[in-house]
Coordinates of C-alpha atoms (C1' of nucleotides) and ligand atoms in Angstrom, one line a residue:
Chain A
X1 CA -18.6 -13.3 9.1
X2 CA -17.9 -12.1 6.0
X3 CA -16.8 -8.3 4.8
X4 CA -17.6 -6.5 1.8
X5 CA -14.9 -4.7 -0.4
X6 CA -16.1 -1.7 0.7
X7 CA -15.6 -2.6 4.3
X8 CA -12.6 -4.7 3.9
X9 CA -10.8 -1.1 2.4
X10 CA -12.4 0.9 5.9
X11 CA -11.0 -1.6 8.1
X12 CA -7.4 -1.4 6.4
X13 CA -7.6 2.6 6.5
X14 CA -8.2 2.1 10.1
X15 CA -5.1 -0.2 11.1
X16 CA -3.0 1.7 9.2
X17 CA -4.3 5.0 11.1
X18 CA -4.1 3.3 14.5
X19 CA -0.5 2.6 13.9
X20 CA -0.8 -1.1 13.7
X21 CA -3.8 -1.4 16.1
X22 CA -2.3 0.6 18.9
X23 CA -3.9 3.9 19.0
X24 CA -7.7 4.7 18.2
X25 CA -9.1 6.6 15.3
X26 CA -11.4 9.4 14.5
X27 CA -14.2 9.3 12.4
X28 CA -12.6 12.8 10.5
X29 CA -9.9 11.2 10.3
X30 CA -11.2 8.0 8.4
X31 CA -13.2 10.2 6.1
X32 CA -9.7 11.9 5.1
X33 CA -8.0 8.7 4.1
X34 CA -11.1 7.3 2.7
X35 CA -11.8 10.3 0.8
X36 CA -15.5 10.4 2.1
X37 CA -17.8 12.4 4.4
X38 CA -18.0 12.1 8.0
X39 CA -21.7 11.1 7.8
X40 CA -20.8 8.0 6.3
X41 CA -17.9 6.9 8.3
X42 CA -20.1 7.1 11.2
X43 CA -22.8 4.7 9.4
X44 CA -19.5 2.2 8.2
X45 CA -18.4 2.1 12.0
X46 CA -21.6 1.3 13.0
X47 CA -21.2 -1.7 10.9
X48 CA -17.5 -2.7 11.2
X49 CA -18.8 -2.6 15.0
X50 CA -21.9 -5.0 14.7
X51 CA -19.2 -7.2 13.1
X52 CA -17.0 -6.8 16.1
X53 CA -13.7 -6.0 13.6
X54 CA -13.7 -2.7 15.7
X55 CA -14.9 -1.4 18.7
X56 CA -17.0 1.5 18.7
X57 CA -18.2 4.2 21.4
X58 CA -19.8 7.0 19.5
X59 CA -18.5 10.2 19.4
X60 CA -14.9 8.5 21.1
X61 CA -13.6 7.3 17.9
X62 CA -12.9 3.1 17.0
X63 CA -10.2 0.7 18.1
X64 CA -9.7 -2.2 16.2
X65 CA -10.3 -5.6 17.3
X66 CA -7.8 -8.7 17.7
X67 CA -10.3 -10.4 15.0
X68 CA -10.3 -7.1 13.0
X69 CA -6.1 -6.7 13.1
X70 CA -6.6 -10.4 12.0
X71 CA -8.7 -9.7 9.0
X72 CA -7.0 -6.0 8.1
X73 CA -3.7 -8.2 8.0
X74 CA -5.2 -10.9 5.4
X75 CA -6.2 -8.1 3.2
X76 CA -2.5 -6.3 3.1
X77 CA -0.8 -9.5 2.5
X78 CA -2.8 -10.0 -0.3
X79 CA -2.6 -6.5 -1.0
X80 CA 1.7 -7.1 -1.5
X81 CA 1.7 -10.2 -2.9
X82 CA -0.2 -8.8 -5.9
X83 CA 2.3 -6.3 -5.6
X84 CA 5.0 -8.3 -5.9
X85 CA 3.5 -10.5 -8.9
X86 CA 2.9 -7.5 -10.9
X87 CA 6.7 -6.1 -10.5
X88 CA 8.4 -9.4 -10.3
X89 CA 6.7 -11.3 -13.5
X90 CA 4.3 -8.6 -15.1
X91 CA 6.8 -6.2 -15.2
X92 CA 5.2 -3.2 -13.8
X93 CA 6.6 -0.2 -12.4
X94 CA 7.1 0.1 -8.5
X95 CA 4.3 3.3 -9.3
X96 CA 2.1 1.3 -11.1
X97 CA 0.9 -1.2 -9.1
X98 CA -0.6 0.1 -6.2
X99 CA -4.5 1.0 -8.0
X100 CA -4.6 -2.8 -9.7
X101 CA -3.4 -4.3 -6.2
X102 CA -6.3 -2.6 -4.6
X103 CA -8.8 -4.0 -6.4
X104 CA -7.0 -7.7 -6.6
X105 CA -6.8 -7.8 -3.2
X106 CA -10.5 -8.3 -2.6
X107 CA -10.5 -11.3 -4.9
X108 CA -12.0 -14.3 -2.2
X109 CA -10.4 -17.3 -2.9
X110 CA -7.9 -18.7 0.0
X111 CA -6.1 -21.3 -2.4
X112 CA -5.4 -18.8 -4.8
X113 CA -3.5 -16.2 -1.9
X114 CA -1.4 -20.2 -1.2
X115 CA -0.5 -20.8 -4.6
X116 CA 0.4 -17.1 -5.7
X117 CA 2.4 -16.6 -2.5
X118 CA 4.1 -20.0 -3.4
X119 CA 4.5 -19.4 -6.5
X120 CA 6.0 -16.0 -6.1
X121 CA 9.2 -18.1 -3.2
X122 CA 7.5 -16.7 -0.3
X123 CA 8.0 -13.4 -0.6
X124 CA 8.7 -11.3 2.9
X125 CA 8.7 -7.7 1.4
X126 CA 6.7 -6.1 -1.3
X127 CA 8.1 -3.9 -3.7
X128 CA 7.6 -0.6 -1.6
X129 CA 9.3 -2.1 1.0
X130 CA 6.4 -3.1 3.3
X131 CA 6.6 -6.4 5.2
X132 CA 4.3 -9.0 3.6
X133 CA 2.1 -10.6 6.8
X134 CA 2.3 -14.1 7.0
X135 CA -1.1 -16.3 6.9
X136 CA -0.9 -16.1 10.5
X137 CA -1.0 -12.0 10.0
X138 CA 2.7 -11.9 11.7
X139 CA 4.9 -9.6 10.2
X140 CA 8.5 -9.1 10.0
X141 CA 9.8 -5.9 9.5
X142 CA 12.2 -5.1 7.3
X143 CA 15.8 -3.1 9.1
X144 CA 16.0 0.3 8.0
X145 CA 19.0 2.1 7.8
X146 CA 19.8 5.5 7.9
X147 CA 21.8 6.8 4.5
X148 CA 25.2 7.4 6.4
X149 CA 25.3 3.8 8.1
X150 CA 25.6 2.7 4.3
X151 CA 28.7 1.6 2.5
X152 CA 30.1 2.4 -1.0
X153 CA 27.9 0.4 -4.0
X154 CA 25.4 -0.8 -1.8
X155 CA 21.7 -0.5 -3.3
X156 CA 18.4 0.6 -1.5
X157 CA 15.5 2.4 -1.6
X158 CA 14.4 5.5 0.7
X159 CA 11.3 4.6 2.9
X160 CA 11.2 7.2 5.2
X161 CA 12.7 10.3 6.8
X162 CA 13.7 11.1 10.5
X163 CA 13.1 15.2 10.2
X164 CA 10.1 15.7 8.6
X165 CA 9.8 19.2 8.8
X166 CA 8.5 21.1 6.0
X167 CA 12.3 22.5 5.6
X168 CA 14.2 19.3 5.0
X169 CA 11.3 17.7 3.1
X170 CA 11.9 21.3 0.7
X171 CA 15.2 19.9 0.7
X172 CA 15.0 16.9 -0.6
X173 CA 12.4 17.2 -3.2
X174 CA 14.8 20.5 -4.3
X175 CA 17.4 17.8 -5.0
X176 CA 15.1 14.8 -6.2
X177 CA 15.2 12.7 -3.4
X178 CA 11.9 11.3 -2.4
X179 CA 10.5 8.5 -0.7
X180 CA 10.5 5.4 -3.0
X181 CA 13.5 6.7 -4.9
X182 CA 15.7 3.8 -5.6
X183 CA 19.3 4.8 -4.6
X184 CA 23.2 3.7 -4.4
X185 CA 26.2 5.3 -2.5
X186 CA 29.1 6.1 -4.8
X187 CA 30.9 7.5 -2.4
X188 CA 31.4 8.6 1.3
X189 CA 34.2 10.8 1.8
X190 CA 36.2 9.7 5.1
X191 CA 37.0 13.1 6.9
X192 CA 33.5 14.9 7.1
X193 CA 31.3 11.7 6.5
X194 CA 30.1 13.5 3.2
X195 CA 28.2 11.0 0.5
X196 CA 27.6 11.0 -3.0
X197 CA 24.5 9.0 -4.0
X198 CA 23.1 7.9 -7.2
X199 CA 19.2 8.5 -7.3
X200 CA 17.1 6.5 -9.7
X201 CA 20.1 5.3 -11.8
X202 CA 20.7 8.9 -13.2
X203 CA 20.9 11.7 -10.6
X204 CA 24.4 11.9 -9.0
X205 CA 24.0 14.1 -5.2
X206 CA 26.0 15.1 -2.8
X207 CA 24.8 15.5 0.7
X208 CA 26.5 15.9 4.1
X209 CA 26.4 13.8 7.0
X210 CA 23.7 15.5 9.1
X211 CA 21.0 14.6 5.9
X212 CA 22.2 11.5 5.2
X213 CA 21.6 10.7 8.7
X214 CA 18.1 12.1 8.2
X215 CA 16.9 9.6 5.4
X216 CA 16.0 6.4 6.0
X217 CA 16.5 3.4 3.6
X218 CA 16.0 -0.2 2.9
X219 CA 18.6 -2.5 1.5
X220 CA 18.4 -4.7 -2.0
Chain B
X1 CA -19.2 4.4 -21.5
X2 CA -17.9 2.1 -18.6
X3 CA -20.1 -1.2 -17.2
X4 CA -20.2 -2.0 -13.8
X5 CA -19.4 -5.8 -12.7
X6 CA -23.0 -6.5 -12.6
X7 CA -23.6 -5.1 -16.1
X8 CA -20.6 -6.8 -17.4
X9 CA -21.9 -10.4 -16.4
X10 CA -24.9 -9.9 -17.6
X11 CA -23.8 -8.8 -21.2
X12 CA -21.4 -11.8 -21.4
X13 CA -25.0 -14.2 -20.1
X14 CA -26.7 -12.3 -22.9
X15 CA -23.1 -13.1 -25.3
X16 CA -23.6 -16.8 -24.8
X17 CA -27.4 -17.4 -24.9
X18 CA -27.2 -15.5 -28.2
X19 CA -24.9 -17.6 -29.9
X20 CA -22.3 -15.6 -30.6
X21 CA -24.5 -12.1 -30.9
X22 CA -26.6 -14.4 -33.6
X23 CA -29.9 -14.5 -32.1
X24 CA -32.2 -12.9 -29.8
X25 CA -32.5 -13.9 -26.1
X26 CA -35.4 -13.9 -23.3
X27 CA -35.9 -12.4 -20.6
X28 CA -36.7 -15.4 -19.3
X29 CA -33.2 -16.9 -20.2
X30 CA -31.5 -14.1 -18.8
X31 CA -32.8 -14.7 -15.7
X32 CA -32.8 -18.0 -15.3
X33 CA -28.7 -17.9 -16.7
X34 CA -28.1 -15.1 -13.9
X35 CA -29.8 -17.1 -11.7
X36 CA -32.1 -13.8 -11.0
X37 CA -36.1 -13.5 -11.3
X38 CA -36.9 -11.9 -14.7
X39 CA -38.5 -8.8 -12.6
X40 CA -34.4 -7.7 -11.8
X41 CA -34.0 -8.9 -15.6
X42 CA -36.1 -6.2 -17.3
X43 CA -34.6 -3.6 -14.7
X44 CA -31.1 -4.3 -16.4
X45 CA -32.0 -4.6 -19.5
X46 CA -33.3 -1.2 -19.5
X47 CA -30.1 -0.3 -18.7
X48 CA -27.9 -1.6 -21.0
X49 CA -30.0 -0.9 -23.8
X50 CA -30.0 2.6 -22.5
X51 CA -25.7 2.1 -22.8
X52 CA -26.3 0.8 -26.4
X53 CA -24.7 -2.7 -25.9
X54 CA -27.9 -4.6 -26.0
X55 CA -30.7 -3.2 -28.3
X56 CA -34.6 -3.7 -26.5
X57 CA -37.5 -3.9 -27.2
X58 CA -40.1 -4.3 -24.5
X59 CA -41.3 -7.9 -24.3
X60 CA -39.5 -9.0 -27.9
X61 CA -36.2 -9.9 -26.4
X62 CA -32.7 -8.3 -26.9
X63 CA -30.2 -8.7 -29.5
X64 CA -26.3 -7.5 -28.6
X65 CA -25.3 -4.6 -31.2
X66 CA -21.9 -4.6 -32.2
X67 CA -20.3 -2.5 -29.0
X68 CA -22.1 -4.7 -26.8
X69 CA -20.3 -7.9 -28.4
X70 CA -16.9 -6.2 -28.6
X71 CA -17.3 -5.5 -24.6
X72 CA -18.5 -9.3 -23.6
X73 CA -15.8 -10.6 -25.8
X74 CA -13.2 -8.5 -23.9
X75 CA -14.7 -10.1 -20.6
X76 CA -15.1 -13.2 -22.5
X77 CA -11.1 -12.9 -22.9
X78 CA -9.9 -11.3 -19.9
X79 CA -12.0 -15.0 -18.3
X80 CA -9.6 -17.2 -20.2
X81 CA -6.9 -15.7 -20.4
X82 CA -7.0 -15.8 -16.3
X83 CA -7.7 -19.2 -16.3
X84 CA -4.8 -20.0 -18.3
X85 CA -2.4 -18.3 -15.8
X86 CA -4.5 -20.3 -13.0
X87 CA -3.7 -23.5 -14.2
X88 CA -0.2 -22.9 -16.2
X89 CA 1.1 -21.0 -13.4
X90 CA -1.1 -21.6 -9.9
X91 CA -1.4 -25.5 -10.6
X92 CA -4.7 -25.2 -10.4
X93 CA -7.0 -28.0 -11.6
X94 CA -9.3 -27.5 -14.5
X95 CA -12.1 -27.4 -12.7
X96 CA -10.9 -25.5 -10.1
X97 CA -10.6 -22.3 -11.9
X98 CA -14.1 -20.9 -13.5
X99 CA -15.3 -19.1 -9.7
X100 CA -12.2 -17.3 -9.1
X101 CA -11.9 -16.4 -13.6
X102 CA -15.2 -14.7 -12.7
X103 CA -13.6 -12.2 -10.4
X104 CA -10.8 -11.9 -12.0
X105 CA -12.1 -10.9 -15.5
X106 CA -13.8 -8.1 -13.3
X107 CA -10.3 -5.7 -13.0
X108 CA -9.9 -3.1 -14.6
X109 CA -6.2 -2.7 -16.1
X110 CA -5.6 -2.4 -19.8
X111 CA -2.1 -2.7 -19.0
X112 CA -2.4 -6.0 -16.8
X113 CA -4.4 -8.0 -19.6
X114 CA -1.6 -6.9 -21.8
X115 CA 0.9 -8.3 -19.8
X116 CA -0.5 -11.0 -18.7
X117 CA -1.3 -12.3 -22.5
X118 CA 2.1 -11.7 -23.2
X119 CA 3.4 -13.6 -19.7
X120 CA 1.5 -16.4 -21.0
X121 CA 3.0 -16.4 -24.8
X122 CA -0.3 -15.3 -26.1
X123 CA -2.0 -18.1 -25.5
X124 CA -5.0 -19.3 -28.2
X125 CA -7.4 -21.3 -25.7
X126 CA -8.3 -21.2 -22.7
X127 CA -7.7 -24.6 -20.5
X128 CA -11.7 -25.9 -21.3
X129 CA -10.6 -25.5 -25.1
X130 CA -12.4 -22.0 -25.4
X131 CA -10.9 -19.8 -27.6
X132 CA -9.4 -16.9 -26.2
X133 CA -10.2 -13.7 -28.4
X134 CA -7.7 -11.7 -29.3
X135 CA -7.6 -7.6 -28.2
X136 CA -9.9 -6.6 -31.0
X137 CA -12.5 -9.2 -30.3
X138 CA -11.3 -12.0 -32.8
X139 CA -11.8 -15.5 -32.2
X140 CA -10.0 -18.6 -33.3
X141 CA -12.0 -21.3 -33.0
X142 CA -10.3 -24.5 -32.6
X143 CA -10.7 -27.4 -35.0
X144 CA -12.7 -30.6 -33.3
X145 CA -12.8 -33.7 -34.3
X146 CA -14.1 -37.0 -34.1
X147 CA -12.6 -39.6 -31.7
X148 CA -12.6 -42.2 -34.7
X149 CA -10.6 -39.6 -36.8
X150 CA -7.6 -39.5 -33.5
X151 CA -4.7 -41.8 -34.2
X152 CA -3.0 -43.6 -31.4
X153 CA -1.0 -42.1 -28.7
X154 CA -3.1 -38.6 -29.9
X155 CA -4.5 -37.4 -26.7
X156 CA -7.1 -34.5 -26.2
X157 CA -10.5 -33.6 -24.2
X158 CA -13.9 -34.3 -25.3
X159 CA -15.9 -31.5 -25.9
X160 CA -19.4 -32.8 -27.6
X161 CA -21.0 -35.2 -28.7
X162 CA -23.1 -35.8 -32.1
X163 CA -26.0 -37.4 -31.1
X164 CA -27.4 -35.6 -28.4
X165 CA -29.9 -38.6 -27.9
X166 CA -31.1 -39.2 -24.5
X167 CA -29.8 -43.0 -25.0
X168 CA -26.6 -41.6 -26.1
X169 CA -25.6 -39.8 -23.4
X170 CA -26.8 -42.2 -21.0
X171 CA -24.1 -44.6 -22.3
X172 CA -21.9 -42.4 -21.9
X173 CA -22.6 -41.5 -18.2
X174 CA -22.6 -45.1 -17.5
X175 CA -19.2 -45.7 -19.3
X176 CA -17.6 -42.8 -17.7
X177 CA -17.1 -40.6 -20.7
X178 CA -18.5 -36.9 -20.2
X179 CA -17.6 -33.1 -21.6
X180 CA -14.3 -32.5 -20.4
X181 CA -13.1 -35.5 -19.9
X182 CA -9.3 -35.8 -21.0
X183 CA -8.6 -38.8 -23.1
X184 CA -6.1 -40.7 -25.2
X185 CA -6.3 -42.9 -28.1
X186 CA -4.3 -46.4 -26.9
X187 CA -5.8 -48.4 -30.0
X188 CA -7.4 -48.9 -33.0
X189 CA -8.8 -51.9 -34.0
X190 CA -8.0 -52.2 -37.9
X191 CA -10.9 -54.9 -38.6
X192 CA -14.0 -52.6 -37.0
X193 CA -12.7 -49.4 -36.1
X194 CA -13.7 -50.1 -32.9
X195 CA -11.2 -48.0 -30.4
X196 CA -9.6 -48.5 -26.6
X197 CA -9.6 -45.1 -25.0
X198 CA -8.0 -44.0 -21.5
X199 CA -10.1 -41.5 -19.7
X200 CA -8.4 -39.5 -17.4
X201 CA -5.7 -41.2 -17.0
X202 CA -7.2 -44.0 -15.1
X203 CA -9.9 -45.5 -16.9
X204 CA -9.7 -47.6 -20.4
X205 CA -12.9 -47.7 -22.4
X206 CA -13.9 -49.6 -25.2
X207 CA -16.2 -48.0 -28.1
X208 CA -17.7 -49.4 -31.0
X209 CA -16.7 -47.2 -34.3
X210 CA -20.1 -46.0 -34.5
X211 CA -19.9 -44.4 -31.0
X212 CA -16.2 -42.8 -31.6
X213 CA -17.5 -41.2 -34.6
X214 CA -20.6 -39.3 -32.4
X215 CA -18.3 -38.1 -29.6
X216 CA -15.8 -34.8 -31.0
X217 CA -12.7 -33.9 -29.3
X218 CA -9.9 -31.4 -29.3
X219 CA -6.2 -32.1 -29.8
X220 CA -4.0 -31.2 -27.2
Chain C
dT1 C1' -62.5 -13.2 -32.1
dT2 C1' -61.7 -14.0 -27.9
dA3 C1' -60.4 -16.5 -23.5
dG4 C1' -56.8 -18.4 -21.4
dT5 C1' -51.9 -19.0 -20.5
dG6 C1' -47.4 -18.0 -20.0
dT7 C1' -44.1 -14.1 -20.4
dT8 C1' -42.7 -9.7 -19.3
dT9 C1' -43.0 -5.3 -17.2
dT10 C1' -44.3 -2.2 -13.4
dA11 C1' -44.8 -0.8 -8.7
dG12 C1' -43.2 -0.9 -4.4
dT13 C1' -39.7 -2.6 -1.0
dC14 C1' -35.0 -3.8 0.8
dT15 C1' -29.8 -3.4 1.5
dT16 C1' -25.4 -1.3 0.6
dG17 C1' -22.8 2.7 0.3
dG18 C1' -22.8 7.1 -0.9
dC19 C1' -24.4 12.3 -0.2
dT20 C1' -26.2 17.0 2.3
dA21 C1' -28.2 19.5 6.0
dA22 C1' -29.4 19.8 10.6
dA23 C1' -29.0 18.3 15.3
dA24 C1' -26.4 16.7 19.2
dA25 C1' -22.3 15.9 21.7
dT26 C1' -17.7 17.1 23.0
dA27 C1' -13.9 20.2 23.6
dT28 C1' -12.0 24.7 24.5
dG29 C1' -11.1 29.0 26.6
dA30 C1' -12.6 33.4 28.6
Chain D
dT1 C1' -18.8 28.0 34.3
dC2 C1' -20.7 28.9 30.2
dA3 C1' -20.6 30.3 25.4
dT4 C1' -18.6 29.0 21.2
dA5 C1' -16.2 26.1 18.0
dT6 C1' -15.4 21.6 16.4
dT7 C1' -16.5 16.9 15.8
dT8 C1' -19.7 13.5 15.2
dT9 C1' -24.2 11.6 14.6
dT10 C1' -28.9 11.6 12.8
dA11 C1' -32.3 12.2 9.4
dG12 C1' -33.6 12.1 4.9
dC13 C1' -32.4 11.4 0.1
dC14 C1' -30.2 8.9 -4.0
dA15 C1' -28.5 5.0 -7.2
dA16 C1' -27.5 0.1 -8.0
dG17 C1' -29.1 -4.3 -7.9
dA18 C1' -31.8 -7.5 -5.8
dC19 C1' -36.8 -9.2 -4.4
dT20 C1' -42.4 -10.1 -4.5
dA21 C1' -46.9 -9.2 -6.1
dA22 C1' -49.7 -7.3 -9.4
dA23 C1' -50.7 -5.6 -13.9
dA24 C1' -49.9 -5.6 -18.9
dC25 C1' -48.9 -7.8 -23.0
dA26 C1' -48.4 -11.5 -26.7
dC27 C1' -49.4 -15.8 -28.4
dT28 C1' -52.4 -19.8 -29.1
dA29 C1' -56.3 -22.6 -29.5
dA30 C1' -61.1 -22.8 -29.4
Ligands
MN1 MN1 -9.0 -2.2 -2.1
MN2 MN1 3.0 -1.6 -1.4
MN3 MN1 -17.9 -12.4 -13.5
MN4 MN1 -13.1 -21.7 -19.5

DNA sequence: TTAGTGTTTTAGTCTTGGCTAAAAATATGA
DNA sequence: TCATATTTTTAGCCAAGACTAAAACACTAA
């Protein structure tokens, strides 16, 4: 059974609101990511669930299937491997390649996803970040790190934060730290586990232990 | 004033059939190009005569205006240009490419076409010997020539034929010799100018002068 | 000049993926 | 438990792009 674009983008909204398949999904929910109305969510689901990519009990909100994690998967490794082709030999900017990915991904052609992932080494992360699923749709997550468990010149990138309450997120975007920010440690200062981090190849910050321990990052 | 895929393919159908934006073109050859029943033809070309890329006149026909050949050529060159980075880059075989091109020449992304030209140096054709227009619409057409004008060793791809006879071209489906076909000069015979010709790289043919001189070629 | 023939358009229908407004079901809390 | 609030679905509508059947038009040949 084949999917449309259209429903290939509902059904990857939906794993990536279920957490990876685990938890179920409302329909308001799928409208907000989607950026459409509830009436027409409910009409998709009704679809997606003919196709048996997601099971659906009305007004109790979807699950996706083992078939539909299969299918959601295919479509985000295309997804990053676009991704990666664009940064790696178009020269894009990490921000710039998110819109163009979404609409390469829907491009049907099985050889080409080969060739490109071939011809890109086999990629495992994309340039966010995000694991790149196999053909098989397995995934291998990338080891995040926490900002203090970091030594002096190593290179990352943030991904995520621990505290995400509205005050620390004030923080950091007070001091230009932000998810995707591409950072290095200068310096950790031995007696209060202090660092001084390079942000985007031009900011110099200082933080203290208890945020560094707050930010999560990814290695390069 | 932005086409939708479907409008786009038509205008590049209409492109073709009208030699270039030289002469008018049918309803009836729209459709049966498109692979549509004329009934869906009239329906679109009401609508891009309404976007000013085709002028119409009920039941004479359309001709492309000037915007509307500007747009097909930039599909016209987004196709190539994809196809070249298919086979260059993907491996893929020349015959291989023209389904997934016709995606492809669908994505929107000034940006991407820019970068991909310049990924692939810019290149002039396309791997079918099409001329790839350049970002203002301008085409280089390549030079063709006779087999009996190739000199030894010269390799290249046939891309016509002369005589269009129906004899003709049956002698050259029975010998193995067809549009496309990649070929190489392996000798001239000084006395006739009769020539021996390897077709892709597997077959030798023998030609009288008089047939080398009706079949045209490009140099690669 | 007109009848016939083939081409093209129109009218009406379908599917997909949107929308709004109204109805129905579920959840909450007094 | 029952009234109200929230969520979700249904009903009806629209646009794009297909289709079939029927009507309108253009061209040709008598
Ligand atoms: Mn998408
Ligand atoms: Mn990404
Ligand atoms: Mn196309
Ligand atoms: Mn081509």
């Amino acid at each position: 059974m084949t999917l449309t674009t259209a429903e290939e983008n509902y059904l990857k909204a939906i794993y990536h609101l279920s957490d990876g398949a685990t938890k179920s999904v409302s329909t308001n929910d799928v409208a907000a990511e989607m950026k459409t109305k509830p009436a027409s969510v409910s009409d998709m689901l009704r679809k997606l669930g003919d196709k048996e990519v997601i099971e659906y009990r009305k007004y109790y909100g979807v699950n996706i299937t083992e078939e539909g994690k299969k299918r959601a998967l295919q479509t985000i490794r295309k997804h990053r491997l676009w991704e990666v082709f664009l940064v790696e030999k178009l020269q894009f900017a990490w921000d710039e390649v998110h819109e163009v990915a979404e609409e390469l991904e829907h491009i049907q052609s099985p050889l080409l996803i080969q060739r490109l992932d071939s011809y890109l080494n086999f990629p495992k992360f994309d340039p966010h970040g995000d694991p790149i699923p196999d053909e098989y749709g397995d995934v291998r997550a990338r080891p995040r790190l926490a900002l203090n468990e970091m030594d002096i010149d190593q290179s990352g990138q943030i991904v995520a934060v621990k505290d995400s309450s509205a005050a620390f997120l004030k923080y950091l975007d007070k001091v230009g730290a932000y998810i995707g920010a591409r950072i290095k440690v200068l310096d950790k200062v031995e007696f209060d586990g202090s660092m001084e981090i390079l942000v985007d190849q031009k900011k110099t910050l200082f933080m203290s232990k208890d945020v560094a321990a707050n930010i999560l990052a990814i290695q390069s």
